[in-house]
Coordinates of N, CA and C in Angstrom, one line a residue:
M1192 N 60.8 77.2 -3.4 CA 60.8 75.8 -3.6 C 61.9 74.8 -3.5
N1193 N 62.9 75.2 -3.1 CA 64.2 74.6 -3.1 C 64.2 73.4 -2.2
D1194 N 63.2 73.6 -1.0 CA 63.1 72.5 0.0 C 62.4 71.3 -0.8
L1195 N 61.6 71.5 -1.8 CA 60.8 70.3 -2.5 C 62.0 69.3 -3.1
L1196 N 63.1 69.9 -3.4 CA 64.1 69.0 -3.7 C 64.7 68.2 -2.8
D1197 N 64.6 68.4 -1.5 CA 65.3 67.8 -0.4 C 64.5 66.4 0.1
V1198 N 64.6 65.5 -0.7 CA 64.1 64.2 -0.8 C 65.0 63.1 -0.6
S1199 N 64.9 62.1 0.2 CA 65.7 61.1 0.4 C 65.3 59.9 -0.5
T1200 N 66.1 59.6 -1.5 CA 65.8 58.5 -2.4 C 66.8 57.4 -2.2
I1201 N 66.2 56.1 -2.0 CA 66.9 55.0 -1.6 C 66.6 53.9 -2.5
S1202 N 67.7 53.2 -2.9 CA 67.4 52.0 -3.8 C 68.3 50.7 -3.1
R1203 N 67.9 49.6 -3.7 CA 68.6 48.4 -3.2 C 69.7 48.0 -4.1
N1204 N 70.4 47.0 -3.5 CA 71.5 46.5 -4.3 C 72.6 47.3 -4.8
G1205 N 72.8 48.3 -4.1 CA 74.2 49.3 -4.5 C 73.7 50.2 -5.5
E1206 N 72.4 50.2 -5.9 CA 72.1 51.1 -7.0 C 71.6 52.4 -6.3
Q1207 N 72.5 53.3 -6.0 CA 72.4 54.6 -5.3 C 71.8 55.5 -6.3
I1208 N 70.7 56.2 -6.0 CA 70.1 57.1 -6.9 C 70.5 58.4 -6.2
I1209 N 70.3 58.9 -5.1 CA 70.8 60.1 -4.4 C 71.6 59.7 -3.3
L1210 N 70.9 59.1 -2.4 CA 71.6 58.6 -1.1 C 71.8 57.2 -1.1
N1211 N 72.6 56.6 -0.1 CA 72.6 55.1 0.0 C 71.5 54.7 1.1
Y1212 N 71.4 53.4 1.1 CA 70.4 52.9 2.0 C 70.9 52.6 3.4
D1213 N 71.8 53.2 3.8 CA 72.3 53.1 5.3 C 71.3 53.4 6.2
Y1214 N 70.9 52.7 7.1 CA 69.8 53.1 7.9 C 70.2 54.4 8.8
S1215 N 71.3 54.8 9.1 CA 71.5 56.0 9.6 C 71.1 57.2 9.1
V1216 N 71.2 57.2 7.5 CA 70.9 58.0 6.6 C 69.4 58.2 6.7
I1217 N 68.7 57.2 6.6 CA 67.2 57.2 6.7 C 66.7 57.9 8.0
K1218 N 67.4 57.5 9.1 CA 67.0 57.9 10.4 C 67.2 59.4 10.4
N1219 N 68.4 59.9 10.0 CA 68.6 61.4 10.0 C 67.8 62.2 9.3
H1220 N 67.3 61.5 8.0 CA 66.3 62.2 7.2 C 64.9 62.3 7.8
V1221 N 64.6 61.1 8.6 CA 63.1 61.2 9.0 C 63.1 62.3 10.2
K1222 N 64.2 62.4 11.0 CA 64.4 63.6 12.0 C 63.9 65.1 11.4
S1223 N 64.3 65.1 10.1 CA 64.2 66.3 9.5 C 62.6 66.7 9.0
K1224 N 62.0 65.5 9.1 CA 60.5 65.5 8.6 C 60.3 65.6 7.0
K1225 N 61.3 65.2 6.3 CA 61.3 65.1 4.9 C 60.8 63.9 4.4
P1226 N 60.0 63.8 3.2 CA 59.6 62.7 2.8 C 60.7 61.6 2.2
V1227 N 60.3 60.3 2.2 CA 61.3 59.4 1.7 C 60.8 58.6 0.5
I1228 N 61.5 58.4 -0.5 CA 61.2 57.8 -1.7 C 61.9 56.5 -1.7
I1229 N 61.6 55.2 -1.7 CA 62.5 54.1 -1.5 C 61.8 53.0 -2.3
S1230 N 62.8 52.4 -2.9 CA 62.6 51.2 -4.0 C 61.8 50.1 -2.9
D1231 N 60.6 49.5 -3.6 CA 59.8 48.5 -2.8 C 60.4 47.2 -2.8
F1232 N 61.3 47.1 -1.9 CA 62.0 45.6 -1.6 C 61.4 44.9 -0.4
D1233 N 62.0 43.9 -0.1 CA 61.5 43.2 1.0 C 61.6 43.8 2.4
N1234 N 60.6 43.8 3.0 CA 60.6 44.4 4.4 C 60.4 45.9 4.5
V1235 N 60.4 46.6 3.3 CA 60.5 48.1 3.2 C 59.0 48.5 4.1
G1236 N 58.0 47.8 3.9 CA 56.7 48.0 4.6 C 56.9 48.3 6.0
E1237 N 58.0 47.6 6.6 CA 58.1 48.0 8.1 C 58.3 49.3 8.3
F1238 N 58.8 50.1 7.5 CA 59.2 51.4 7.6 C 58.4 52.5 6.9
I1239 N 58.2 52.2 5.5 CA 57.4 53.0 4.6 C 56.3 52.3 4.0
V1240 N 55.1 53.1 4.2 CA 53.8 52.5 3.4 C 53.5 53.6 2.4
D1241 N 53.4 53.1 1.1 CA 53.3 53.9 0.0 C 52.1 54.9 0.2
D1242 N 52.3 56.2 0.0 CA 51.4 57.2 0.1 C 50.8 57.4 1.4
V1243 N 51.3 56.8 2.4 CA 51.0 56.9 3.8 C 52.2 57.8 4.6
N1244 N 53.3 57.3 4.5 CA 54.4 57.9 5.3 C 55.7 58.0 4.4
G1245 N 55.5 57.9 2.9 CA 56.7 57.9 2.1 C 56.1 57.5 0.7
L1246 N 56.9 57.4 -0.4 CA 56.5 56.7 -1.6 C 57.5 55.6 -2.1
T1247 N 56.8 54.5 -2.6 CA 57.8 53.4 -3.0 C 57.7 53.4 -4.6
F1248 N 58.6 52.7 -5.2 CA 58.7 52.5 -6.6 C 59.3 51.0 -6.7
R1249 N 59.1 50.5 -8.0 CA 59.6 49.3 -8.3 C 61.0 49.4 -8.5
P1250 N 61.7 48.3 -7.9 CA 63.2 48.4 -8.1 C 63.6 48.3 -9.6
N1251 N 64.5 49.0 -9.7 CA 65.1 49.2 -11.1 C 64.3 50.0 -12.3
D1252 N 63.2 50.6 -11.6 CA 62.2 51.2 -12.7 C 62.3 52.8 -12.5
H1253 N 63.3 53.3 -13.3 CA 63.6 54.7 -13.3 C 62.2 55.7 -13.7
V1254 N 61.3 55.1 -14.4 CA 60.2 55.8 -14.7 C 59.3 56.1 -13.5
A1255 N 59.3 55.0 -12.9 CA 58.4 55.0 -11.5 C 59.0 56.0 -10.5
L1256 N 60.3 55.8 -10.4 CA 61.0 56.8 -9.5 C 60.9 58.3 -10.0
S1257 N 61.0 58.6 -11.1 CA 60.7 60.0 -11.7 C 59.3 60.4 -11.5
Q1258 N 58.4 59.6 -11.4 CA 56.9 59.7 -11.2 C 56.8 60.1 -9.7
C1259 N 57.6 59.5 -8.8 CA 57.5 59.8 -7.4 C 58.1 61.2 -7.1
V1260 N 59.2 61.5 -7.7 CA 59.8 62.7 -7.7 C 58.8 64.0 -8.2
K1261 N 58.3 63.5 -9.2 CA 57.5 64.7 -9.7 C 56.2 64.9 -8.9
K1262 N 55.7 63.8 -8.4 CA 54.5 63.8 -7.5 C 54.5 64.7 -6.3
L1263 N 55.7 64.6 -5.8 CA 56.2 65.3 -4.5 C 56.5 66.8 -4.9
Y1264 N 57.2 67.2 -6.0 CA 57.6 68.1 -6.6 C 56.3 69.3 -6.9
Q1265 N 55.2 68.4 -7.3 CA 54.0 69.1 -7.7 C 53.1 69.2 -6.5
N1266 N 53.2 68.6 -5.6 CA 52.2 68.6 -4.5 C 52.7 69.1 -3.2
R1267 N 53.0 70.2 -2.7 CA 53.7 70.7 -1.5 C 52.9 70.1 -0.2
A1268 N 51.6 70.0 -0.4 CA 50.7 69.4 0.8 C 51.1 67.9 1.1
L1269 N 51.2 67.2 0.0 CA 51.7 65.6 0.2 C 53.0 65.7 0.5
Y1270 N 54.0 66.4 0.2 CA 55.5 66.6 0.4 C 55.4 66.7 2.1
S1271 N 54.9 67.8 2.6 CA 54.7 67.9 4.0 C 54.1 66.8 4.8
G1272 N 52.9 66.4 4.1 CA 52.1 65.3 4.9 C 52.9 64.0 5.0
L1273 N 53.5 63.6 4.1 CA 54.3 62.3 4.0 C 55.6 62.5 5.1
G1274 N 56.4 63.7 5.1 CA 57.3 63.9 5.9 C 56.8 64.0 7.4
H1275 N 55.8 64.6 7.7 CA 55.4 64.5 9.1 C 54.8 63.0 9.4
A1276 N 54.2 62.3 8.6 CA 53.7 61.1 8.8 C 55.0 60.2 9.0
N1277 N 55.9 60.2 8.3 CA 57.3 59.1 8.5 C 57.8 59.7 9.9
Y1278 N 57.8 60.9 10.2 CA 58.5 61.1 11.4 C 57.7 60.5 12.6
Q1279 N 56.2 60.9 12.4 CA 55.4 60.1 13.5 C 55.5 58.8 13.7
N1280 N 55.6 58.0 12.5 CA 55.7 56.6 12.4 C 57.1 56.2 13.1
A1281 N 58.1 57.0 12.9 CA 59.4 56.5 13.4 C 59.6 56.7 14.9
I1282 N 58.9 57.8 15.3 CA 59.0 58.2 16.9 C 58.1 57.1 17.6
T1283 N 57.0 56.7 16.9 CA 56.0 55.8 17.6 C 56.5 54.4 17.5
N1284 N 57.1 53.9 16.3 CA 57.3 52.5 16.2 C 58.9 52.2 16.2
H1285 N 59.7 53.1 16.0 CA 61.3 52.8 15.7 C 62.0 53.5 16.6
D1286 N 61.6 54.1 17.7 CA 62.6 54.8 18.6 C 63.4 53.7 19.3
R1287 N 64.7 54.1 19.3 CA 65.6 53.3 19.7 C 65.4 52.6 21.1
I1288 N 64.9 53.4 22.1 CA 64.5 52.6 23.4 C 63.4 51.8 23.3
K1289 N 62.4 52.2 22.6 CA 61.3 51.3 22.2 C 61.7 49.9 21.6
V1290 N 62.5 50.0 20.6 CA 62.9 48.8 19.9 C 63.8 47.9 20.8
M1291 N 64.5 48.5 21.6 CA 65.5 47.8 22.5 C 64.7 47.1 23.5
S1292 N 63.6 47.8 24.0 CA 62.8 47.3 25.1 C 62.0 46.1 24.4
N1293 N 61.4 46.2 23.2 CA 60.8 45.1 22.8 C 61.6 43.8 22.4
L1294 N 62.8 44.2 22.1 CA 63.8 43.1 21.8 C 64.0 42.2 23.3
I1295 N 64.2 43.0 24.2 CA 64.5 42.5 25.5 C 63.2 41.5 26.2
L1296 N 62.1 42.1 25.9 CA 60.9 41.3 26.3 C 60.9 40.1 25.3
K1297 N 61.1 40.2 24.0 CA 61.0 38.9 23.4 C 62.0 37.9 23.6
I1298 N 63.3 38.4 24.1 CA 64.4 37.5 24.5 C 63.9 36.7 25.9
S1299 N 63.4 37.7 26.7 CA 62.9 37.3 27.9 C 61.9 36.1 28.0
D1300 N 61.1 36.3 27.1 CA 59.7 35.2 26.9 C 60.4 33.9 26.2
N1301 N 61.6 33.8 25.7 CA 61.9 32.8 25.0 C 63.1 32.1 26.0
I1302 N 63.3 32.7 27.1 CA 64.3 32.0 28.1 C 63.6 31.1 29.0

């Protein structure tokens, strides 16, 4: 059950819970198909939708954070499902080539 403890937890404003919120950390974690628990700050919905491809908690709410960790620890299917859903979301919507292509198209449209 040790793999159930391999969860990336990210918080805003330098309040590092387990890892920092550097995008490269999130990206590497996504590749490993592990679930993400992230503080629900502005624009987080672009990457994580609560109970769909990760878990979110209110910023600065350690009780809500602990409930998220407990939820994943007690539910192996949820742990696996969120990790896989997050991976699929990332490769579908946040692939580097796709993102760059979309940016180029938007720039071209505005020229």
